[in-house]
Amino acid sequence: MGNYFYKGSKEEYFQLFKRINTPLRPFYSQSGARIKYIHNGVGYGNKIAEIEGFSRVLWGAGPAFNQLDQEWFQMIVSGIKCGTDPNHPDYWGEINDRDQRIVEMPAIALALIYHENLLWNQFSSQEQQQIANWLSQILEKECADGNWQFFKVIVGTVLKRLGFSINDRDYLAAFEKIEDCYLGEGWYRDSSRGRQDYYNPFAFHYYGLVYSVLEPDAEISAIYQQRALRFSKDYHHFFAENGANVPFGRSMIYRFAVSCFWSAMVWAGLTPISLGEMKGIIQRNISWWLEKEIFDENGILSLGYTYEQLTVTEPYNSTLSPLWLNKLFLLLDLPDNHPFWTTKAIPLKARQETYPLSKAKMIAMHDGQHTVFLNAGQTGVNYHLLSNEKYLKFAYSSYFGFSIPRSYETKSSFAMDSMIGLRRSYSHDEASIDRLEGNYLVRNNVENSRVTNTYSASTWRIPDGSSIRTWLIPFDGWQIRVHRLFLKKDYMVYETGFALSAPPEIDTKVASSENEHFATNKNGFTGLKVFCWPQSYRQSPVTCYPNTSIMTWENTFLPGVECLLTAGEHFLITGIYGHPSKDHAKQKWAQKFDITFLSDSIVRIANNDRDKTINLDE
């Protein structure tokens, strides 16, 4: 697609908005109230998905109203008029508790007030009342107790600005429920069962910043801005130097929506880092995404991550859900003379090699164009689709991403990268073990998560009473893993590193020695070293099936090691390294480590002039 950003001008951003949304125009219904472009099922049904598509365009079209052509603008006017008219065939309907249409209301509400109520003023007083009637439903219905509460806040605030009375009880209660989600240090959890993930930047903080601009004198507005400023200190560590963000958690189909936090910060006039650095994060991230296969044959955003991949989606992802990324185009509401448009995008200032993301239970590690999260895991119930893969792997990489299973029968189809798996063994016969390829247990719950400047750690409890305490130690771009296993039964234990794209048509060099193996090709390097395993361990690299990695549709090479362990206590120490640059990786791979148990519970890890000591009783 090329790079849209030569100067990062307002016109260039508008052209990108059009590139993403113009292909949808032939699919609007005659009234303009729905977009009928449906290619897959969704939990709330595709009639509502047609409304979702209309609404999500407005995250960008609203700020861009004074740039849209008249035909498109009038189609939106007609869409809102007809969609809120109970007598029209395209009426958006009466909503229910926890209804998906609740999610879509804020974009419609905000569109009414951009550019001094430009859109709102197109409607007659009777039409304005019917629009208000439809939006007001949100304050009579139950919302999920996480970021959805902000939908009530945004819609209620817009209605008040437009002169309508609202249900103040539910409106004010929403603010209180948002406070129940706040964890401190700029972080929220998304409901009592929720996670700390990208819903912090592209939901909680985005909506909080929008509210703070709409109601600048409200006491909570200053609090929302202070929290966003604090969060920004953590959030720039989610991005590698080349613009890639680290994939983690649910709703990854929203792609460069991860940058809309920075758009909202600029729009709110907050600059925790320089305006040029913020612009650099946004533009590098968008440019990284535009190099991926994220559009279908009609030029419309596909479902998937770096390519069309339904397996990674959630039950609430319709064909049109990816339009959530239009939130980034809040920037188009900035005046033409705003300094953002002429400021040069620049790199971030030098960052520390490792940075604890304490509330998210991770350590961010930067290693020359590569950023990795070392993940202790967040406690609590896991209820999202593929939550073990999206939330509980040991490592998440801006380059390697992570893998998801095609099936659970073999290692190649399970694609268990950056994990440790247990398979129950009923026989010590190696031939019998080889025939039992599938049915691994992997981390699906953790407790006692701990993050320090030195490591992230947590304990995985297995239902039979076994447990594994894991320490993840960042070390000059490496991840050193220390596992302390208490097994109640005999298990085959299998551990893996990063999955490297390795299609059969390119040359992949695979090499191994007694305690290590690696693979390298034009796509990069991945390897695993064994520092402390029983002598009976064996190397177990596999070629994983295509369409298991979220970063590539090709086969991947996955380094691994496995061993049959009997009931009792065991220590395992493994070193994992991966990098997009073969030359950079070659230097790191040559490093020698000295790992010593200073006592039963204290481990010293050293290489060259660095060393770290881990107390396993902490």
XYZ file of C-alpha atoms in Angstrom:
618
model
C 0.000 0.000 0.000
C 2.927 2.325 0.443
C 3.545 4.847 3.162
C 0.852 7.514 3.500
C 2.954 9.657 5.770
C 5.478 11.802 4.017
C 4.889 14.735 6.352
C 2.016 13.468 8.458
C -0.254 16.245 7.227
C -3.969 16.414 7.912
C -4.674 15.629 4.272
C -2.530 12.494 4.456
C -4.460 11.252 7.490
C -7.741 11.992 5.735
C -6.592 10.059 2.667
C -5.868 7.084 4.931
C -9.330 7.392 6.476
C -10.816 7.301 2.975
C -8.626 4.349 1.947
C -10.051 2.333 4.841
C -13.686 3.415 4.640
C -14.487 4.382 1.037
C -14.679 0.734 -0.123
C -17.685 0.355 2.199
C -19.795 2.952 0.396
C -21.374 0.590 -2.177
C -22.597 -1.584 0.684
C -24.668 1.011 2.530
C -28.393 0.288 2.535
C -30.584 2.617 0.500
C -31.474 4.586 3.649
C -27.823 4.798 4.689
C -28.614 3.311 8.117
C -26.824 -0.002 7.642
C -23.760 -1.433 5.945
C -24.575 -4.814 4.465
C -21.208 -6.507 4.075
C -21.444 -9.830 5.878
C -19.130 -12.820 5.430
C -19.210 -14.656 8.755
C -21.409 -15.349 11.751
C -21.336 -13.344 14.978
C -22.833 -13.919 18.413
C -25.270 -10.995 18.294
C -26.455 -11.686 14.753
C -25.699 -10.002 11.467
C -28.676 -7.628 11.486
C -27.008 -5.830 14.397
C -23.632 -6.176 12.662
C -25.042 -3.961 9.882
C -25.623 -1.253 12.505
C -22.170 -1.848 13.941
C -20.595 -1.154 10.559
C -22.500 2.119 10.170
C -21.521 3.252 13.647
C -17.848 2.338 13.528
C -17.252 4.383 10.420
C -18.391 7.363 12.509
C -15.428 7.065 14.907
C -13.474 8.611 12.042
C -16.148 10.208 9.894
C -17.406 12.361 12.776
C -14.082 14.151 13.270
C -13.745 14.357 9.452
C -17.226 15.745 8.714
C -15.875 19.056 7.420
C -13.719 17.100 4.934
C -16.258 14.543 3.687
C -17.913 14.997 0.316
C -21.568 16.022 0.465
C -22.894 12.713 -0.855
C -21.250 10.729 1.958
C -22.215 13.289 4.567
C -25.858 13.263 3.482
C -25.894 9.462 3.457
C -24.854 9.574 7.134
C -27.537 12.175 7.861
C -30.129 9.905 6.243
C -28.761 6.866 8.064
C -29.185 8.395 11.509
C -32.602 9.806 10.627
C -33.890 6.446 9.379
C -32.056 4.299 11.909
C -33.714 6.098 14.817
C -37.184 6.219 13.236
C -39.407 3.449 14.679
C -41.553 3.557 11.538
C -38.708 3.003 9.079
C -37.772 -0.510 7.838
C -34.105 0.157 8.764
C -34.945 1.185 12.328
C -32.166 0.150 14.687
C -34.669 -1.211 17.172
C -35.361 -1.335 20.865
C -32.279 -2.463 22.766
C -31.928 -5.041 25.523
C -29.647 -5.431 28.524
C -26.007 -5.985 27.467
C -26.996 -5.384 23.845
C -24.264 -4.940 21.213
C -26.024 -1.782 20.047
C -24.974 -0.231 23.369
C -21.352 -0.551 22.201
C -22.182 1.282 18.977
C -24.060 4.220 20.519
C -21.089 6.401 21.606
C -19.727 6.817 18.071
C -23.182 7.900 16.883
C -23.625 10.270 19.829
C -20.205 11.897 19.448
C -20.720 12.356 15.708
C -23.603 14.700 16.521
C -21.422 17.307 18.223
C -18.205 17.534 16.192
C -17.530 20.828 14.438
C -20.022 22.813 16.495
C -22.871 20.345 16.088
C -22.528 20.255 12.307
C -24.389 16.947 11.979
C -26.943 17.666 14.709
C -28.021 20.859 12.992
C -29.073 18.902 9.898
C -32.090 17.469 11.721
C -35.499 18.953 12.461
C -36.586 19.291 16.083
C -38.799 16.214 15.692
C -35.897 14.213 14.252
C -33.620 15.411 17.028
C -36.120 14.147 19.594
C -36.318 10.697 17.972
C -32.509 10.498 17.923
C -32.402 11.413 21.605
C -35.126 8.874 22.365
C -33.147 6.086 20.712
C -29.871 6.993 22.420
C -31.541 7.436 25.830
C -32.311 3.726 25.944
C -28.736 3.099 27.078
C -29.445 4.680 30.459
C -32.309 2.278 31.104
C -30.429 -0.921 30.311
C -27.813 -3.031 32.051
C -24.254 -2.765 30.813
C -21.288 -5.001 31.542
C -19.409 -3.742 34.605
C -16.217 -2.826 32.738
C -15.405 -0.392 29.936
C -19.055 -0.552 28.813
C -19.918 1.830 31.651
C -18.153 4.537 29.671
C -20.770 4.089 26.931
C -23.381 5.395 29.368
C -21.059 8.230 30.343
C -20.339 9.326 26.760
C -23.932 9.056 25.498
C -25.371 10.689 28.616
C -22.880 13.542 28.417
C -23.671 14.209 24.742
C -27.414 14.196 25.416
C -26.965 16.690 28.253
C -24.848 18.942 26.012
C -27.659 18.858 23.456
C -30.164 19.995 26.061
C -31.951 16.758 26.942
C -32.724 15.501 30.423
C -31.362 12.026 31.189
C -31.585 9.273 33.772
C -29.071 10.765 36.208
C -29.190 7.769 38.520
C -27.751 5.354 35.960
C -25.489 8.035 34.497
C -23.840 8.776 37.838
C -23.737 5.088 38.792
C -21.642 4.451 35.664
C -18.865 6.712 37.010
C -18.837 4.735 40.255
C -18.617 1.412 38.430
C -15.681 2.730 36.394
C -13.919 3.560 39.656
C -14.440 -0.030 40.800
C -12.273 -1.096 37.858
C -9.341 1.191 38.643
C -6.216 -0.607 39.917
C -3.788 2.300 40.247
C -0.717 3.424 38.267
C -2.972 4.296 35.323
C -4.357 0.760 34.926
C -7.915 -0.560 34.910
C -9.224 -4.106 34.931
C -12.046 -4.678 32.489
C -14.752 -5.736 35.002
C -14.420 -7.933 38.071
C -13.396 -10.836 35.828
C -11.509 -8.698 33.380
C -7.937 -8.431 32.223
C -5.331 -5.733 31.875
C -4.821 -5.524 28.133
C -5.374 -3.176 25.189
C -8.812 -2.251 26.532
C -6.894 0.091 28.832
C -5.607 2.346 26.013
C -8.310 1.984 23.358
C -11.287 1.910 25.716
C -10.898 3.147 29.309
C -8.376 5.905 28.623
C -9.765 6.829 25.220
C -13.242 7.389 26.642
C -11.899 9.078 29.753
C -9.935 11.546 27.637
C -12.949 12.205 25.397
C -15.067 12.897 28.469
C -12.393 15.210 29.908
C -12.564 17.386 26.782
C -16.362 17.395 26.733
C -16.545 18.323 30.430
C -13.253 20.097 31.241
C -14.532 21.558 34.530
C -15.679 18.236 36.008
C -13.501 17.067 38.885
C -13.250 13.559 37.435
C -11.902 14.974 34.147
C -8.657 16.015 35.793
C -8.415 12.549 37.344
C -8.937 10.827 33.989
C -6.197 12.954 32.463
C -3.793 12.283 35.326
C -4.393 8.558 34.951
C -3.785 8.717 31.213
C -0.528 10.574 31.800
C 0.585 7.889 34.251
C -0.456 5.115 31.892
C 1.517 6.662 29.045
C 4.747 5.996 30.979
C 3.987 2.289 30.684
C 2.283 2.277 27.325
C 5.093 3.406 25.064
C 6.823 0.159 26.107
C 4.154 -1.751 24.165
C 5.765 -0.605 20.899
C 8.977 -1.770 19.256
C 11.265 0.723 17.570
C 9.990 -0.307 14.118
C 6.392 0.554 15.042
C 5.067 -2.934 15.764
C 2.987 -3.276 18.915
C 3.233 -6.431 21.007
C 0.143 -8.610 20.403
C -1.465 -9.617 23.678
C -4.985 -10.376 24.848
C -8.337 -10.319 23.109
C -9.779 -8.242 20.260
C -6.581 -8.162 18.236
C -8.579 -7.666 15.026
C -8.700 -3.946 15.902
C -5.093 -3.628 14.751
C -3.869 -0.014 14.794
C -6.644 0.972 17.186
C -3.825 0.406 19.679
C -2.522 3.843 18.639
C -5.769 5.727 19.259
C -4.672 6.314 22.848
C -1.979 8.628 21.482
C -4.533 10.296 19.178
C -6.762 11.007 22.170
C -3.803 12.366 24.151
C -2.968 14.788 21.333
C -6.642 15.759 20.993
C -6.848 16.404 24.747
C -3.683 18.541 24.654
C -1.576 16.192 26.777
C 2.086 15.606 25.910
C 3.755 13.215 28.380
C 6.482 12.815 25.771
C 7.210 15.261 22.953
C 4.591 15.760 20.249
C 7.101 14.455 17.697
C 7.616 11.236 19.660
C 3.861 10.705 19.965
C 3.426 11.323 16.246
C 6.266 8.891 15.624
C 4.567 6.110 17.601
C 1.317 6.617 15.692
C 2.838 6.786 12.227
C 5.317 3.945 12.652
C 2.543 1.736 14.011
C 0.166 2.538 11.146
C 2.944 2.068 8.585
C 3.795 -1.324 10.107
C 0.166 -2.391 9.814
C -0.221 -1.168 6.243
C 2.543 -3.568 5.198
C 0.407 -6.523 6.336
C -2.344 -8.415 4.511
C -5.196 -6.761 6.411
C -7.578 -5.976 3.519
C -9.789 -8.371 1.582
C -10.324 -8.502 -2.178
C -12.751 -5.546 -1.961
C -10.269 -3.392 -0.070
C -12.206 -3.803 3.196
C -10.559 -4.708 6.497
C -10.516 -8.459 7.044
C -10.942 -10.427 10.243
C -7.613 -11.576 11.627
C -4.335 -10.100 12.799
C -1.630 -9.744 10.133
C -3.703 -11.755 7.669
C -7.273 -13.054 7.401
C -7.576 -15.641 10.182
C -10.949 -16.419 11.731
C -9.410 -18.606 14.427
C -8.090 -15.565 16.285
C -11.475 -13.846 16.435
C -13.906 -13.503 19.330
C -17.613 -14.467 19.346
C -18.417 -10.734 19.201
C -16.384 -10.081 16.039
C -18.483 -9.483 12.940
C -17.154 -8.815 9.450
C -17.302 -5.072 10.200
C -15.894 -5.103 13.741
C -12.326 -4.146 12.641
C -13.658 -0.654 11.840
C -13.066 0.038 15.553
C -9.640 1.257 14.404
C -11.333 4.400 13.049
C -10.945 5.700 16.594
C -7.463 6.761 15.568
C -8.964 9.421 13.280
C -10.046 11.521 16.232
C -6.975 13.440 15.059
C -9.015 14.782 12.132
C -10.929 16.957 14.586
C -7.741 18.931 15.278
C -7.748 22.377 13.631
C -5.773 22.831 10.438
C -3.184 24.948 12.277
C -2.591 22.474 15.100
C 1.158 21.847 15.530
C 0.631 18.078 15.185
C 0.242 18.462 11.414
C 3.622 20.124 10.923
C 5.592 18.433 13.706
C 8.109 15.916 12.434
C 7.616 12.321 13.584
C 10.721 11.283 15.523
C 11.919 8.133 17.316
C 11.388 7.638 21.014
C 14.232 8.648 23.243
C 16.446 5.800 24.377
C 14.511 3.466 26.647
C 15.733 1.258 29.431
C 16.307 -2.336 28.387
C 13.674 -3.690 30.757
C 10.650 -2.064 32.313
C 8.205 -3.605 34.821
C 4.524 -3.385 33.861
C 3.489 -4.261 37.378
C -0.282 -3.945 37.083
C -0.309 -6.073 33.934
C 1.988 -8.653 35.593
C 4.625 -8.401 32.868
C 8.107 -7.067 32.185
C 8.719 -5.315 28.866
C 12.123 -6.099 27.344
C 13.593 -4.116 24.420
C 16.298 -5.647 22.247
C 17.037 -3.636 19.114
C 13.839 -3.511 16.993
C 12.325 -6.289 19.090
C 10.086 -5.906 22.141
C 8.982 -8.820 24.314
C 6.620 -9.107 27.273
C 7.712 -11.612 29.916
C 4.362 -12.574 31.321
C 3.714 -13.838 34.842
C 0.017 -14.091 34.042
C -2.972 -12.334 35.567
C -4.982 -14.085 38.241
C -8.691 -14.767 37.971
C -11.126 -16.644 35.805
C -10.244 -17.086 32.135
C -13.384 -16.880 30.047
C -12.286 -15.379 26.727
C -11.826 -17.528 23.653
C -8.302 -19.038 23.552
C -7.474 -17.168 26.744
C -4.566 -19.530 27.544
C -2.918 -18.450 24.300
C -3.897 -14.783 24.487
C -3.118 -14.171 28.167
C -0.978 -16.911 29.719
C 2.030 -17.673 27.530
C 5.436 -16.918 28.996
C 6.361 -14.437 26.272
C 4.647 -12.189 23.722
C 6.753 -10.727 20.936
C 6.386 -7.703 18.639
C 7.997 -9.817 15.900
C 7.109 -13.465 16.530
C 3.707 -12.714 18.021
C 2.300 -15.968 19.319
C 0.564 -19.059 17.979
C -2.900 -20.531 18.392
C -3.912 -24.160 17.938
C -5.480 -25.729 14.861
C -6.180 -28.826 16.945
C -4.802 -30.491 20.077
C -3.763 -33.864 18.679
C -0.105 -33.160 17.847
C 2.596 -30.681 18.744
C 2.517 -29.405 15.170
C -1.180 -28.586 15.303
C -1.177 -27.387 18.930
C 1.679 -24.940 18.175
C 2.486 -24.385 21.855
C 5.049 -21.601 21.490
C 6.380 -19.851 24.625
C 4.700 -22.387 26.879
C 5.350 -25.331 29.132
C 2.995 -28.266 28.770
C 2.348 -31.387 30.830
C 1.132 -34.680 29.439
C 0.212 -37.492 31.781
C 2.446 -40.507 31.300
C 1.236 -44.015 32.097
C 4.305 -45.716 30.692
C 8.052 -45.229 30.762
C 8.319 -46.833 27.361
C 9.628 -44.162 24.963
C 7.849 -45.699 21.971
C 4.560 -45.533 23.851
C 5.208 -41.895 24.776
C 5.841 -40.959 21.151
C 2.459 -42.325 20.153
C 0.710 -40.092 22.717
C 1.293 -36.800 20.964
C -1.619 -34.659 22.156
C -3.554 -33.824 25.301
C -1.084 -31.454 26.934
C -2.102 -29.344 29.896
C -0.926 -25.724 29.641
C -1.165 -22.747 31.996
C -4.803 -21.825 32.367
C -4.724 -20.184 35.784
C -2.053 -18.643 37.955
C -1.687 -17.329 41.473
C 0.863 -15.393 43.495
C 1.921 -13.306 40.484
C 4.867 -11.054 41.231
C 6.759 -8.526 39.124
C 10.036 -6.899 40.164
C 12.787 -5.090 38.305
C 14.553 -8.465 38.019
C 11.845 -10.992 37.125
C 8.189 -11.810 36.726
C 6.913 -14.916 38.503
C 3.747 -16.865 39.235
C 2.501 -20.312 40.215
C 0.387 -22.578 38.036
C -1.815 -24.978 39.976
C -2.684 -28.250 38.214
C -5.965 -29.959 39.237
C -4.269 -33.069 40.631
C -2.380 -30.970 43.203
C 0.789 -30.543 41.172
C 2.182 -27.047 40.693
C 4.852 -25.151 38.780
C 6.385 -21.920 40.017
C 8.041 -20.061 37.113
C 10.461 -17.126 37.196
C 10.984 -15.267 33.905
C 14.228 -13.304 33.963
C 15.114 -10.768 31.231
C 18.820 -10.915 30.513
C 20.375 -8.842 27.709
C 17.578 -9.743 25.297
C 17.345 -13.330 26.525
C 14.588 -14.774 28.632
C 15.911 -17.136 31.277
C 13.178 -19.361 32.688
C 13.485 -21.054 36.053
C 10.796 -23.612 36.856
C 10.260 -25.290 40.209
C 7.936 -28.252 39.749
C 6.079 -30.171 42.442
C 4.534 -33.141 40.636
C 2.041 -35.523 42.212
C 2.286 -37.928 39.262
C 4.647 -38.773 36.429
C 4.442 -36.287 33.551
C 6.049 -35.681 30.205
C 7.098 -32.011 30.382
C 7.491 -30.025 27.147
C 8.824 -26.449 26.869
C 9.161 -24.188 23.829
C 10.548 -20.899 22.526
C 9.491 -18.532 19.712
C 7.927 -19.828 16.469
C 9.867 -18.620 13.392
C 8.228 -18.325 9.972
C 9.765 -21.164 7.930
C 7.898 -21.842 4.656
C 9.266 -24.845 2.765
C 10.337 -22.760 -0.226
C 13.029 -20.835 1.703
C 16.266 -22.176 3.133
C 16.074 -22.657 6.904
C 19.231 -23.696 8.675
C 18.630 -25.880 11.706
C 21.540 -26.662 14.003
C 21.887 -28.434 17.319
C 24.417 -29.565 19.847
C 24.154 -31.375 23.146
C 22.323 -28.617 25.033
C 20.936 -26.272 22.383
C 19.225 -26.002 19.033
C 18.224 -23.130 16.803
C 16.832 -22.268 13.383
C 17.694 -19.317 11.198
C 16.561 -18.095 7.803
C 15.850 -14.805 6.060
C 12.957 -14.241 8.504
C 15.154 -14.251 11.610
C 16.414 -16.514 14.359
C 14.898 -18.654 17.113
C 16.663 -20.900 19.589
C 16.553 -22.689 22.932
C 19.337 -23.635 25.352
C 19.074 -26.141 28.157
C 20.853 -24.991 31.311
C 19.413 -27.314 33.928
C 17.304 -30.322 32.945
C 17.605 -34.022 33.850
C 20.060 -35.948 31.690
C 17.181 -37.849 30.119
C 15.798 -34.776 28.335
C 15.573 -34.706 24.560
C 15.358 -31.896 22.057
C 11.915 -31.706 20.519
C 11.726 -29.088 17.759
C 8.713 -29.248 15.464
C 7.398 -27.636 12.318
C 4.018 -26.165 13.208
C 1.097 -26.139 10.819
C 0.332 -23.142 8.593
C -2.145 -20.576 9.938
C -1.186 -21.215 13.563
C 1.028 -18.131 14.008
C -0.826 -14.817 14.138
C 2.141 -13.196 12.362
C 2.402 -15.470 9.339
C 0.226 -17.927 7.460
C 3.302 -20.065 6.740
C 4.675 -23.074 8.595
C 6.787 -22.143 11.606
C 9.808 -23.758 13.218
C 9.347 -24.118 16.969
C 12.301 -25.020 19.210
C 11.409 -27.259 22.133
C 12.698 -29.652 24.750
C 10.949 -32.406 26.695
C 11.565 -34.908 29.438
C 9.706 -37.531 31.425
C 9.668 -36.428 35.082
C 8.575 -38.617 37.955
C 6.465 -37.481 40.884
C 8.421 -35.198 43.225
C 10.315 -31.893 43.095
C 12.318 -30.797 40.049
C 14.163 -27.678 38.858
C 14.337 -26.792 35.165
C 16.263 -23.825 33.739
C 15.981 -22.892 30.068
C 17.272 -19.997 27.940
C 15.174 -18.649 25.065
C 16.376 -16.234 22.404
C 14.809 -14.970 19.209
C 15.271 -11.943 16.981
C 14.315 -10.675 13.508
C 17.986 -9.953 12.711
C 20.214 -13.002 12.123
C 23.402 -10.996 12.623
C 22.199 -9.495 15.897
C 21.050 -12.934 17.084
C 24.353 -14.572 16.165
C 26.207 -12.318 18.608
C 23.695 -12.918 21.389
C 23.586 -16.682 20.822
C 27.355 -16.913 21.302
C 27.067 -15.631 24.869
C 28.043 -18.075 27.618
C 25.994 -18.319 30.803
C 27.112 -19.400 34.229
C 24.150 -20.606 36.291
C 24.804 -21.629 39.871
C 22.653 -22.669 42.804
C 24.155 -20.731 45.708
C 21.774 -22.600 48.017
C 18.621 -24.681 47.704
C 16.629 -21.545 46.984
C 19.051 -18.984 45.508
C 20.100 -19.076 41.857
C 22.807 -16.889 40.341
C 22.735 -16.227 36.586
C 25.749 -14.560 35.010
C 27.218 -13.808 31.607
C 30.049 -11.455 30.736
C 29.825 -8.538 33.175
C 26.184 -9.089 34.142
C 24.693 -11.201 36.856
C 21.355 -11.595 38.618
C 20.459 -13.485 41.753
C 16.970 -14.933 42.239
C 15.601 -15.989 45.612
C 13.167 -18.795 44.878
C 11.575 -18.471 48.317
C 10.367 -14.909 47.710
